[in-house]
Coordinates of C-alpha atoms and ligand atoms in Angstrom, one line a residue:
M15 CA -85.3 -64.5 41.8
G16 CA -87.5 -61.5 42.1
L17 CA -87.4 -58.3 40.3
P18 CA -85.9 -55.2 41.7
E19 CA -88.5 -53.5 43.8
E20 CA -90.6 -51.2 41.7
R21 CA -90.5 -47.9 43.4
G22 CA -91.7 -44.5 42.7
R23 CA -91.5 -41.2 44.5
G24 CA -95.1 -40.6 43.8
G25 CA -96.4 -37.3 42.5
S26 CA -95.0 -36.1 39.2
G27 CA -93.0 -39.2 38.4
S28 CA -91.0 -42.1 39.6
G29 CA -87.4 -41.8 40.6
G30 CA -84.8 -44.4 41.3
R31 CA -83.1 -45.0 44.6
E32 CA -79.6 -46.3 45.2
E33 CA -80.0 -49.6 47.0
A34 CA -78.0 -50.5 50.0
G35 CA -75.3 -52.6 48.6
A36 CA -75.8 -51.0 45.2
R37 CA -72.7 -52.7 43.8
S38 CA -74.6 -55.8 42.7
R39 CA -78.0 -54.2 41.9
P40 CA -78.2 -51.1 39.8
R41 CA -81.1 -48.7 40.2
S42 CA -84.3 -49.4 38.5
W43 CA -87.1 -47.1 37.5
S44 CA -90.7 -48.2 37.3
P45 CA -93.0 -47.0 34.5
P46 CA -95.1 -43.9 35.3
P47 CA -98.5 -45.1 36.6
E48 CA -100.4 -42.5 34.4
L49 CA -98.8 -44.1 31.3
S50 CA -99.3 -47.7 32.6
R51 CA -103.0 -47.1 33.2
S52 CA -103.8 -46.6 29.5
A53 CA -101.0 -48.7 28.1
H54 CA -101.5 -51.8 25.8
V55 CA -99.5 -53.8 28.3
S56 CA -99.8 -52.3 31.7
S57 CA -97.8 -54.6 34.0
L58 CA -94.8 -56.8 34.0
Q59 CA -97.0 -59.8 34.8
R60 CA -99.1 -59.2 31.7
Y61 CA -96.0 -58.8 29.5
R62 CA -94.8 -62.2 30.8
E63 CA -98.0 -63.9 30.0
L64 CA -98.2 -62.5 26.5
H65 CA -94.5 -63.3 25.9
R66 CA -94.9 -66.9 27.0
V67 CA -97.9 -67.4 24.7
S68 CA -96.1 -65.7 21.8
V69 CA -93.1 -68.0 22.1
E70 CA -94.9 -71.2 22.8
E71 CA -97.6 -70.7 20.2
P72 CA -96.1 -68.4 17.6
R73 CA -98.5 -69.5 14.9
E74 CA -101.6 -68.6 16.9
F75 CA -100.1 -65.4 18.3
W76 CA -99.0 -64.0 14.9
G77 CA -102.0 -65.5 13.2
D78 CA -104.3 -63.3 15.3
I79 CA -102.2 -60.2 14.5
A80 CA -102.3 -61.1 10.8
K81 CA -106.1 -60.8 10.9
E82 CA -105.7 -57.0 11.3
F83 CA -104.3 -56.8 7.8
Y84 CA -105.7 -57.2 4.3
W85 CA -104.9 -60.4 2.5
K86 CA -105.9 -60.9 -1.1
T87 CA -105.8 -64.6 -0.5
P88 CA -105.4 -66.4 2.8
C89 CA -102.5 -68.6 3.8
P90 CA -103.1 -72.0 2.2
G91 CA -100.6 -74.0 4.1
P92 CA -98.5 -73.9 7.3
F93 CA -98.4 -70.5 8.9
L94 CA -94.7 -70.9 9.8
K95 CA -92.1 -73.3 8.4
Y96 CA -88.4 -73.1 9.1
N97 CA -85.1 -74.7 9.6
F98 CA -82.5 -73.0 11.9
D99 CA -80.1 -76.0 12.0
V100 CA -77.4 -76.1 9.4
T101 CA -76.7 -79.7 10.2
K102 CA -80.2 -80.6 9.1
G103 CA -80.0 -78.9 5.7
K104 CA -80.7 -75.5 4.1
I105 CA -81.6 -72.7 6.4
F106 CA -85.0 -71.2 5.5
I107 CA -87.8 -69.2 7.2
E108 CA -91.3 -69.0 5.7
W109 CA -94.1 -67.1 7.4
M110 CA -97.5 -67.4 5.7
K111 CA -96.1 -68.6 2.4
G112 CA -98.7 -68.7 -0.3
A113 CA -100.8 -65.9 1.2
T114 CA -101.0 -62.9 -1.0
T115 CA -101.0 -59.2 0.0
N116 CA -99.4 -55.9 -0.6
I117 CA -97.7 -53.9 2.1
C118 CA -98.4 -50.5 0.3
Y119 CA -102.1 -51.4 0.2
N120 CA -102.0 -52.2 3.9
V121 CA -100.2 -49.0 5.0
L122 CA -102.2 -46.7 2.7
D123 CA -105.5 -48.0 1.1
R124 CA -106.4 -49.9 4.3
I125 CA -105.7 -46.9 6.5
V126 CA -107.7 -44.6 4.2
H127 CA -110.6 -46.8 3.2
E128 CA -111.0 -49.3 6.0
K129 CA -109.8 -47.2 9.0
K130 CA -111.3 -44.0 7.5
L131 CA -108.1 -42.0 8.3
G132 CA -107.6 -40.4 4.9
D133 CA -107.6 -36.9 6.3
K134 CA -105.2 -37.7 9.1
I135 CA -101.7 -36.3 8.7
A136 CA -99.2 -39.0 8.0
F137 CA -96.1 -36.7 8.1
Y138 CA -95.3 -33.3 9.3
W139 CA -92.1 -32.4 7.3
E140 CA -89.6 -29.9 8.4
G141 CA -86.4 -28.9 6.4
N142 CA -83.2 -27.6 7.8
E143 CA -84.7 -24.1 7.9
P144 CA -87.3 -24.1 10.6
E145 CA -89.8 -22.2 8.5
E146 CA -89.5 -24.7 5.7
T147 CA -92.5 -27.0 6.5
T148 CA -95.2 -29.0 4.8
Q149 CA -97.6 -31.8 5.8
I150 CA -99.2 -34.6 4.0
T151 CA -102.3 -36.7 4.8
Y152 CA -102.8 -40.4 4.2
H153 CA -105.1 -39.7 1.4
E154 CA -102.7 -37.3 -0.3
L155 CA -99.9 -39.9 0.1
L156 CA -102.1 -42.5 -1.5
V157 CA -102.7 -40.3 -4.5
Q158 CA -99.0 -39.5 -4.9
V159 CA -98.0 -43.1 -4.5
C160 CA -100.4 -44.3 -7.1
Q161 CA -99.2 -41.6 -9.5
F162 CA -95.6 -42.5 -9.0
S163 CA -96.4 -46.2 -9.3
N164 CA -97.9 -45.5 -12.7
V165 CA -94.7 -43.6 -13.6
L166 CA -92.6 -46.6 -12.6
R167 CA -94.8 -49.0 -14.5
K168 CA -94.4 -46.8 -17.6
Q169 CA -90.7 -47.1 -17.2
G170 CA -91.1 -50.8 -17.4
I171 CA -90.7 -51.6 -13.7
R172 CA -92.3 -55.0 -12.9
K173 CA -92.7 -57.2 -9.9
G174 CA -89.4 -58.5 -8.7
D175 CA -87.3 -55.7 -10.3
R176 CA -84.9 -53.8 -8.2
V177 CA -85.2 -50.0 -8.0
A178 CA -82.4 -47.9 -6.4
I179 CA -83.7 -44.6 -4.9
Y180 CA -81.5 -41.6 -4.3
M181 CA -83.4 -38.9 -2.4
P182 CA -83.2 -36.7 0.7
M183 CA -85.4 -37.1 3.8
I184 CA -88.6 -35.7 2.2
P185 CA -92.1 -37.2 2.0
K186 CA -91.4 -38.0 -1.7
L187 CA -88.8 -40.6 -0.5
V188 CA -91.6 -42.3 1.4
V189 CA -93.7 -42.1 -1.8
A190 CA -91.0 -43.6 -3.9
M191 CA -90.5 -46.5 -1.5
L192 CA -94.2 -47.3 -1.3
A193 CA -94.6 -47.0 -5.0
C194 CA -92.0 -49.7 -5.4
A195 CA -93.8 -51.8 -2.8
R196 CA -97.1 -51.3 -4.6
L197 CA -95.6 -52.8 -7.8
G198 CA -93.8 -55.6 -5.9
A199 CA -90.5 -54.1 -6.9
L200 CA -87.6 -54.2 -4.4
H201 CA -86.4 -50.8 -3.2
S202 CA -82.8 -50.2 -2.3
I203 CA -82.0 -46.8 -1.0
V204 CA -78.5 -45.6 -2.1
I205 CA -76.0 -42.5 -1.5
S206 CA -74.8 -42.0 -5.0
W207 CA -76.4 -40.8 -8.2
N208 CA -75.8 -42.9 -11.4
E209 CA -75.6 -40.6 -14.4
G210 CA -77.2 -42.0 -17.6
V211 CA -79.2 -44.6 -15.7
D212 CA -81.1 -42.4 -13.2
L213 CA -84.1 -40.3 -14.0
W214 CA -85.5 -37.0 -12.6
W215 CA -88.8 -37.2 -10.7
H216 CA -90.2 -33.9 -12.0
E217 CA -89.6 -34.9 -15.6
L218 CA -91.8 -38.0 -15.1
I219 CA -94.6 -37.2 -12.7
H220 CA -96.8 -34.9 -14.9
E221 CA -100.1 -36.3 -15.8
A222 CA -99.6 -39.7 -14.2
E223 CA -103.0 -41.3 -13.2
D224 CA -103.8 -41.3 -9.6
V225 CA -105.3 -44.7 -9.4
C226 CA -103.1 -47.8 -9.5
E227 CA -104.0 -51.4 -8.8
P228 CA -101.4 -52.9 -6.5
E229 CA -99.5 -56.0 -7.5
W230 CA -100.5 -58.9 -5.2
C231 CA -97.4 -60.4 -3.7
D232 CA -96.6 -63.6 -1.9
A233 CA -96.0 -63.0 1.8
E234 CA -92.5 -64.4 1.2
D235 CA -91.7 -62.2 -1.8
P236 CA -88.8 -59.9 -1.2
L237 CA -89.7 -56.3 -0.1
F238 CA -86.3 -54.6 0.1
I239 CA -82.6 -55.0 0.3
L240 CA -80.4 -53.0 2.7
Y241 CA -76.7 -53.2 2.7
T242 CA -74.7 -53.7 6.0
S243 CA -71.0 -54.1 6.7
G244 CA -69.6 -57.6 7.1
S245 CA -66.5 -58.6 9.0
T246 CA -64.8 -59.8 5.8
G247 CA -65.3 -56.4 4.4
K248 CA -67.8 -57.0 1.6
P249 CA -71.2 -55.4 2.4
K250 CA -74.1 -57.9 2.7
G251 CA -77.5 -57.3 1.1
V252 CA -80.0 -58.0 3.8
V253 CA -83.3 -59.2 2.3
H254 CA -86.6 -58.7 4.0
T255 CA -89.9 -60.0 2.8
V256 CA -93.4 -58.6 2.5
G257 CA -95.6 -60.4 5.0
G258 CA -93.5 -61.2 8.0
Y259 CA -91.8 -57.8 8.0
M260 CA -95.2 -56.1 7.8
L261 CA -96.5 -57.9 10.9
Y262 CA -93.4 -57.4 12.9
V263 CA -92.7 -53.7 12.4
A264 CA -96.4 -52.9 12.9
T265 CA -96.5 -54.9 16.1
T266 CA -93.2 -53.7 17.6
F267 CA -94.2 -50.1 16.8
K268 CA -97.6 -50.5 18.5
Y269 CA -96.3 -52.1 21.7
V270 CA -92.8 -50.6 22.1
F271 CA -93.9 -47.0 21.7
D272 CA -97.3 -47.9 23.2
F273 CA -99.0 -46.2 20.2
H274 CA -102.3 -44.5 20.5
A275 CA -104.3 -42.7 17.8
E276 CA -103.5 -39.2 19.0
D277 CA -99.8 -39.7 19.2
V278 CA -97.2 -37.7 17.2
F279 CA -94.2 -39.9 16.7
W280 CA -90.7 -38.7 15.8
C281 CA -88.0 -41.1 14.8
T282 CA -84.9 -39.1 13.9
A283 CA -83.2 -41.8 11.8
D284 CA -82.5 -41.5 8.2
I285 CA -85.0 -43.4 6.0
G286 CA -82.1 -45.0 4.2
W287 CA -81.2 -47.0 7.3
I288 CA -83.2 -49.9 8.7
T289 CA -84.5 -47.7 11.6
G290 CA -86.0 -45.4 9.1
H291 CA -87.5 -48.2 7.0
S292 CA -89.1 -49.8 10.0
Y293 CA -90.0 -46.8 12.2
V294 CA -90.3 -43.9 9.9
T295 CA -92.1 -45.6 7.0
Y296 CA -93.7 -49.0 7.5
G297 CA -94.3 -49.4 11.3
P298 CA -96.0 -46.1 12.0
M299 CA -97.9 -46.1 8.7
A300 CA -99.2 -49.6 9.3
N301 CA -100.8 -48.2 12.5
G302 CA -102.1 -45.0 10.9
A303 CA -99.8 -42.9 13.0
T304 CA -98.8 -39.2 12.5
S305 CA -95.0 -38.8 12.3
V306 CA -92.5 -36.0 12.1
L307 CA -90.0 -36.2 9.2
F308 CA -87.0 -33.9 9.8
E309 CA -84.5 -33.2 7.1
G310 CA -82.2 -30.9 9.1
I311 CA -79.5 -31.4 11.6
P312 CA -79.9 -31.3 15.4
T313 CA -77.6 -28.3 15.9
Y314 CA -79.1 -25.8 13.5
P315 CA -80.0 -23.0 13.9
D316 CA -79.0 -23.9 17.5
V317 CA -78.6 -26.9 19.7
S318 CA -82.1 -26.7 21.0
R319 CA -83.6 -27.5 17.6
M320 CA -84.8 -31.0 18.6
W321 CA -86.8 -29.7 21.5
S322 CA -88.2 -26.8 19.6
I323 CA -89.5 -29.3 17.0
V324 CA -90.9 -31.4 19.9
D325 CA -92.9 -28.4 21.1
K326 CA -94.0 -27.2 17.7
Y327 CA -95.6 -30.5 16.7
K328 CA -96.4 -31.7 20.2
V329 CA -94.4 -34.9 19.8
T330 CA -95.5 -37.6 22.2
K331 CA -93.0 -40.4 21.4
F332 CA -89.4 -39.6 20.4
Y333 CA -86.9 -42.1 19.1
T334 CA -83.2 -41.4 18.5
A335 CA -79.6 -42.8 18.9
P336 CA -77.2 -42.6 21.9
T337 CA -74.8 -40.7 19.8
A338 CA -77.3 -37.8 19.3
I339 CA -78.0 -37.8 23.0
R340 CA -74.3 -37.6 23.9
L341 CA -73.9 -34.8 21.3
L342 CA -76.7 -32.7 22.8
M343 CA -75.7 -33.5 26.4
K344 CA -72.4 -31.7 25.8
F345 CA -74.2 -28.4 25.6
G346 CA -75.8 -28.8 29.0
D347 CA -79.4 -28.7 30.2
K348 CA -80.4 -25.2 29.3
P349 CA -81.1 -25.7 25.6
V350 CA -83.4 -28.5 26.6
T351 CA -85.2 -27.0 29.6
K352 CA -85.9 -23.7 27.8
H353 CA -88.5 -25.7 25.9
S354 CA -91.6 -27.1 27.5
R355 CA -91.5 -30.8 26.3
A356 CA -94.7 -31.3 28.1
S357 CA -96.1 -33.4 25.2
L358 CA -93.4 -36.1 25.5
Q359 CA -94.5 -39.4 26.9
V360 CA -92.0 -42.1 25.8
L361 CA -88.3 -41.7 24.8
G362 CA -86.5 -44.4 22.7
T363 CA -83.0 -45.2 21.8
V364 CA -81.3 -47.5 19.3
G365 CA -78.0 -48.3 17.7
E366 CA -75.5 -49.1 20.4
P367 CA -75.4 -49.7 24.1
I368 CA -76.4 -46.4 25.8
N369 CA -74.0 -45.5 28.6
P370 CA -75.8 -45.0 32.0
E371 CA -74.6 -41.3 32.0
A372 CA -76.4 -40.6 28.8
W373 CA -79.4 -42.7 29.8
L374 CA -79.8 -40.6 33.0
W375 CA -79.5 -37.3 31.2
Y376 CA -82.1 -38.5 28.7
Y377 CA -84.4 -39.7 31.4
Q378 CA -83.9 -36.8 33.9
V379 CA -83.4 -33.8 31.8
V380 CA -85.1 -34.5 28.4
G381 CA -88.0 -36.5 29.9
A382 CA -88.1 -34.7 33.2
Q383 CA -88.4 -38.2 34.9
R384 CA -91.8 -38.6 33.4
C385 CA -91.1 -40.6 30.4
P386 CA -90.0 -44.2 30.3
I387 CA -87.0 -44.9 28.1
V388 CA -87.2 -47.8 25.6
D389 CA -83.7 -49.0 24.9
T390 CA -84.3 -51.1 21.8
F391 CA -81.8 -53.6 20.8
W392 CA -82.1 -54.9 17.3
Q393 CA -80.2 -55.2 14.0
T394 CA -80.7 -54.6 10.3
E395 CA -81.1 -58.3 10.0
T396 CA -83.9 -58.6 12.6
G397 CA -86.2 -56.1 10.9
G398 CA -87.5 -54.7 14.2
H399 CA -87.0 -54.6 17.9
M400 CA -85.7 -57.7 19.7
L401 CA -84.9 -56.8 23.3
T402 CA -86.7 -53.8 24.7
P403 CA -88.8 -52.5 27.6
L404 CA -92.5 -52.0 27.1
P405 CA -93.1 -48.5 28.4
G406 CA -96.1 -49.2 30.6
A407 CA -94.9 -52.5 31.9
T408 CA -91.1 -52.9 32.3
P409 CA -89.1 -51.4 35.2
M410 CA -86.0 -50.0 33.5
K411 CA -82.3 -50.2 34.4
P412 CA -80.0 -47.6 32.6
G413 CA -78.0 -49.4 29.9
S414 CA -80.1 -52.5 29.7
A415 CA -82.4 -53.4 26.8
T416 CA -84.3 -55.4 29.4
F417 CA -86.4 -58.3 28.0
P418 CA -87.3 -59.9 24.7
F419 CA -90.2 -58.7 22.6
F420 CA -93.1 -61.0 21.8
G421 CA -92.1 -64.0 19.7
V422 CA -88.4 -63.6 20.6
A423 CA -86.6 -66.4 22.4
P424 CA -83.1 -65.3 23.4
A425 CA -80.4 -67.5 24.9
I426 CA -76.8 -66.9 26.0
L427 CA -74.3 -69.5 24.9
N428 CA -70.8 -70.1 26.0
E429 CA -67.9 -70.8 23.5
S430 CA -68.9 -74.5 23.2
G431 CA -72.4 -73.6 22.4
E432 CA -74.1 -74.6 25.7
E433 CA -77.0 -72.5 26.8
L434 CA -76.3 -70.7 30.0
E435 CA -79.0 -70.2 32.6
G436 CA -79.5 -67.5 35.2
E437 CA -76.7 -64.9 35.6
A438 CA -74.4 -65.4 32.7
E439 CA -72.4 -63.7 30.0
G440 CA -71.7 -65.0 26.5
Y441 CA -73.0 -65.0 22.9
L442 CA -76.5 -63.6 22.3
V443 CA -78.5 -65.9 20.1
F444 CA -82.1 -66.4 19.2
K445 CA -83.7 -69.9 19.3
Q446 CA -86.7 -69.5 17.0
P447 CA -87.7 -67.3 14.1
W448 CA -89.8 -64.1 14.5
P449 CA -91.7 -62.7 11.5
G450 CA -89.2 -59.9 10.8
I451 CA -86.1 -62.0 10.5
M452 CA -84.1 -61.5 7.2
R453 CA -84.5 -64.4 4.8
T454 CA -81.2 -64.4 2.9
V455 CA -78.2 -62.4 1.9
Y456 CA -79.0 -61.1 -1.6
G457 CA -77.4 -63.4 -4.1
D458 CA -75.5 -65.3 -1.6
H459 CA -77.5 -67.7 0.6
E460 CA -74.4 -69.5 1.7
R461 CA -73.1 -66.3 3.2
F462 CA -76.4 -66.0 5.1
E463 CA -75.9 -69.4 6.6
T464 CA -72.3 -69.0 7.4
T465 CA -72.7 -65.6 9.0
Y466 CA -75.7 -66.3 11.2
F467 CA -76.2 -70.0 11.6
K468 CA -72.9 -71.9 11.3
K469 CA -71.2 -71.1 14.6
F470 CA -73.9 -72.5 16.8
P471 CA -76.2 -74.9 14.8
G472 CA -79.8 -74.4 15.7
Y473 CA -79.5 -70.7 16.6
Y474 CA -79.5 -67.3 14.9
V475 CA -76.3 -65.7 16.1
T476 CA -76.4 -62.0 16.5
G477 CA -72.6 -61.4 16.8
D478 CA -73.2 -59.5 20.0
G479 CA -72.0 -60.3 23.4
C480 CA -74.5 -60.2 26.2
R481 CA -74.9 -60.5 30.0
R482 CA -78.0 -61.6 31.9
D483 CA -78.2 -60.3 35.4
Q484 CA -79.8 -61.8 38.5
D485 CA -83.1 -60.3 37.6
G486 CA -83.1 -61.7 34.1
Y487 CA -82.3 -58.4 32.5
Y488 CA -80.2 -58.5 29.3
W489 CA -77.2 -56.2 28.8
I490 CA -75.6 -56.0 25.4
T491 CA -71.8 -55.9 25.9
G492 CA -70.9 -55.1 22.3
R493 CA -69.8 -56.8 19.1
I494 CA -67.7 -59.9 19.5
D495 CA -66.1 -59.9 16.1
D496 CA -63.9 -57.2 14.6
M497 CA -66.6 -54.7 14.1
L498 CA -67.1 -51.3 15.6
N499 CA -70.0 -49.2 16.2
V500 CA -69.6 -45.5 15.3
S501 CA -72.5 -43.3 16.1
G502 CA -74.8 -46.3 15.9
H503 CA -73.5 -47.5 12.6
L504 CA -71.7 -50.8 12.4
L505 CA -68.4 -50.8 10.6
S506 CA -66.0 -53.6 10.1
T507 CA -62.4 -53.0 10.7
A508 CA -61.5 -55.2 7.8
E509 CA -63.5 -52.9 5.5
V510 CA -61.6 -49.8 6.6
E511 CA -58.3 -51.6 6.5
S512 CA -58.9 -52.6 2.9
A513 CA -59.7 -49.0 2.0
L514 CA -56.5 -47.8 3.6
V515 CA -54.2 -50.3 1.9
E516 CA -55.6 -49.4 -1.5
H517 CA -53.6 -46.2 -1.2
K518 CA -50.3 -46.5 -2.9
A519 CA -48.3 -45.3 0.1
I520 CA -49.8 -47.9 2.5
A521 CA -48.3 -51.3 3.0
E522 CA -50.3 -52.5 5.9
A523 CA -53.1 -51.2 8.1
A524 CA -54.7 -52.2 11.4
V525 CA -57.8 -50.5 12.6
V526 CA -59.1 -50.7 16.2
S527 CA -61.9 -49.1 18.0
H528 CA -61.2 -46.3 20.4
P529 CA -63.6 -44.8 23.0
H530 CA -65.1 -41.5 21.8
P531 CA -67.2 -39.2 24.1
V532 CA -69.9 -38.5 21.4
K533 CA -69.7 -41.2 18.8
G534 CA -69.3 -44.1 21.3
E535 CA -66.5 -45.6 19.4
C536 CA -64.2 -44.1 16.8
L537 CA -61.5 -45.4 14.5
Y538 CA -57.8 -45.4 15.4
C539 CA -55.7 -46.5 12.5
F540 CA -52.2 -47.8 12.4
V541 CA -50.5 -47.6 9.0
T542 CA -47.2 -49.0 7.8
L543 CA -45.9 -47.1 4.9
C544 CA -44.3 -48.5 1.8
D545 CA -40.6 -47.7 1.3
G546 CA -39.9 -44.3 -0.1
Y547 CA -43.0 -42.6 1.4
T548 CA -43.0 -40.3 4.4
F549 CA -45.7 -39.8 7.0
S550 CA -47.3 -36.3 6.7
S551 CA -50.6 -34.5 7.3
T552 CA -51.1 -34.4 3.5
L553 CA -51.0 -38.2 3.5
T554 CA -53.4 -38.6 6.5
E555 CA -55.8 -36.2 4.7
E556 CA -55.6 -38.3 1.5
L557 CA -56.3 -41.4 3.5
K558 CA -59.3 -39.9 5.2
K559 CA -60.6 -38.8 1.8
Q560 CA -60.1 -42.2 0.4
I561 CA -62.1 -43.8 3.2
R562 CA -64.9 -41.3 3.0
E563 CA -65.2 -42.0 -0.7
K564 CA -65.0 -45.8 -0.5
I565 CA -67.1 -46.4 2.6
G566 CA -68.7 -43.1 3.7
P567 CA -68.2 -40.2 6.0
I568 CA -69.2 -42.3 9.1
A569 CA -66.0 -44.3 8.7
T570 CA -63.6 -41.2 8.7
P571 CA -60.8 -42.1 11.2
D572 CA -60.2 -39.8 14.1
Y573 CA -56.6 -41.0 14.5
I574 CA -54.1 -42.2 12.0
Q575 CA -50.7 -43.3 13.5
N576 CA -47.5 -44.1 11.7
A577 CA -46.6 -47.7 12.5
P578 CA -43.2 -48.7 11.2
S579 CA -44.2 -52.2 12.1
L580 CA -47.2 -53.9 13.8
P581 CA -47.3 -56.3 16.8
K582 CA -47.9 -59.7 15.4
T583 CA -48.1 -63.3 16.6
R584 CA -45.5 -65.7 15.3
S585 CA -48.1 -67.0 12.9
G586 CA -48.4 -63.5 11.6
K587 CA -51.8 -62.4 13.1
I588 CA -52.0 -58.7 14.0
M589 CA -52.6 -58.4 17.7
R590 CA -55.5 -55.9 17.8
R591 CA -55.9 -56.4 21.5
V592 CA -52.4 -54.9 22.0
L593 CA -53.1 -52.1 19.5
R594 CA -56.2 -51.1 21.4
K595 CA -54.2 -50.7 24.6
I596 CA -51.5 -48.6 22.8
A597 CA -54.2 -46.3 21.4
Q598 CA -55.4 -45.7 24.9
N599 CA -51.9 -45.3 26.3
D600 CA -52.7 -48.2 28.6
H601 CA -49.4 -50.0 29.5
D602 CA -51.2 -52.9 31.2
L603 CA -50.9 -55.2 28.2
G604 CA -51.5 -58.5 29.8
D605 CA -49.8 -61.5 28.3
T606 CA -47.5 -60.4 25.5
S607 CA -45.5 -63.6 25.3
T608 CA -46.9 -64.4 21.9
V609 CA -45.6 -61.1 20.3
A610 CA -43.0 -62.0 17.8
D611 CA -41.0 -58.8 18.3
P612 CA -41.7 -57.0 21.6
S613 CA -39.6 -53.9 20.6
V614 CA -42.4 -53.0 18.2
I615 CA -44.7 -52.2 21.1
S616 CA -42.5 -49.6 22.8
Q617 CA -41.9 -48.0 19.4
L618 CA -45.6 -47.6 18.9
F619 CA -46.2 -46.2 22.4
S620 CA -43.7 -43.5 21.7
H621 CA -45.4 -42.5 18.4
R622 CA -49.0 -42.4 19.7
C623 CA -51.3 -39.8 18.3
L624 CA -52.1 -37.3 21.0
T625 CA -54.7 -35.1 19.3
I626 CA -57.6 -35.8 17.0
Q627 CA -56.4 -35.2 13.5
Ligands
WT7_720 C1 -75.9 -53.6 16.0 C2 -76.8 -53.6 14.8 C3 -81.0 -51.6 14.7 C4 -80.9 -50.4 14.0 C5 -79.6 -49.6 14.1 C6 -78.3 -50.4 14.0 C7 -75.9 -52.6 18.1 C8 -78.3 -51.7 18.2 C9 -78.5 -51.5 20.4 C10 -78.9 -51.3 21.7 C11 -76.9 -52.2 22.4 C12 -77.3 -52.1 20.2 C13 -75.6 -54.1 18.3 C14 -76.3 -54.7 17.0 N1 -77.1 -52.2 18.8 N2 -79.1 -51.3 19.2 N3 -80.1 -50.8 22.0 N4 -78.1 -51.7 22.7 N5 -76.4 -52.4 21.2 O1 -78.4 -51.4 13.1 O2 -76.3 -51.3 11.8 O3 -77.6 -53.4 11.9 O4 -76.4 -52.6 13.9 O5 -76.1 -52.4 16.7 O6 -74.3 -54.3 18.2 O7 -75.8 -55.9 16.6 P1 -77.2 -52.2 12.6

């Protein structure tokens, strides 16, 4: 089966064209020829060749890439060893085990001394006030990281220790992360301050020495822990390791954003999330890139802030989330088009499926049809991009993350675990390890195996549904378990439900996802009250506050409905499928023969929330 025709309208850019019989074939957009000419990968054919080699010979492919980095001692044994099959024993993944290196050394000392980029700006920083700005070079960063490493050493921090960091989006946060990495200590970025344990930076930094020998780490030593929601409600500590993560984020950054030395890169993600770890700190710095670090919000002082920053720093590659695109889209084209944006070359998105409407606005208005969109599908667990276009090579289809990155071997399975070929829909899994895959759940290896490897032995299970179209393009259809994705952040319904029932007035709660024009999905909560309590706005405010405190502001429900009782199966399982329909006032409920008490349903329809609370 061939690819959709690559077509351009010539001149300033390439445009899509509705095909005759467009029902089966969505439009596609080819990469702009100007960009393809100088791109690292400049055609689909070249991508396919490289991809084939990377999957068939992963050791050679990644071995070559590893040569770009500094290793204190080389890999003594097998470059890759792993077991993905629970029926054959413990799940493990080891890349370059026994080789020693230091990721901080590789993203700073190597860039300053070997690449001679000490005077290059690593970060342009801008605060919420547009005039609040500063910049920092690679050399200055190296000095600050060494100083802070010495401070940490003095505090008794040693290799393998865990350091929690609580800081805003400022260059010093990058310094703190890298200082931990320099000492081989694991960093974990948190949202709360711990009185009595935590220490103030300014009280520690004076007179610290600006030279600090890095701690040489095994490639398989842990680098950091990041917590993500789990479907059972308890957050999982995702553990990434030094060597594989370094290769993977550096390589994905280089190819997916088609990085060149003169680029100015801007990833809007918070450093505390995986996107920030991989594409604010480690990926760009491993390539010696210049990035923008923005601490403010996209709507202050007005809704054109993002584009004024793009013009100010001449941003060439811009990476954000669909939720931000939808938010800005609401204000129309004017705030965008009043800025030049002429520097922009590639636009990226991450976090959730991007709806074609938002994709088109991003492509046509923000990028003026000049800039390819890289719709990157990946997870905290994967460390870096998994399915993504390459901007100089891949014809794009709005809403599709297109094809696998190098070293990534996807498959679509049906419920019985059979691989489906050609056009198909089912569970998205990966058949072999890539260097950036997480190695374990912190303190709970069994949970790692159960969550990702038990359902289909021999595969890493993403938990996402996926469709492959007739051209081989992958389309993520969303989470298949009881998770929801609010503004690009995964939340488990179980986690929110447990926070609700912790309130003394709440007997039972069921949370479902509900479409939201900006956030993608939002939370619609059904609560059954304990006897003696009445439903009121005071109560809903208390519940929201409780969720904000227990989980975070992102989990704040948009709707809370009083549910005197919930639709359940005879075996007592809450029927979330029915609740989703009620929330949307959709009376087409399908088969309701298993509902224990059908009168519950009409009662809930009549109590629906009509407005956002
Ligand atoms: C889940 C992972 C990866 C950093 C941000 C989120 C969804 C992510 C896409 C995309 C469709 C996407 C998936 C995935 N997702 N990117 N481009 N298209 N879905 O990290 O919190 O670990 O969430 O986000 O459902 O499993 P995360």
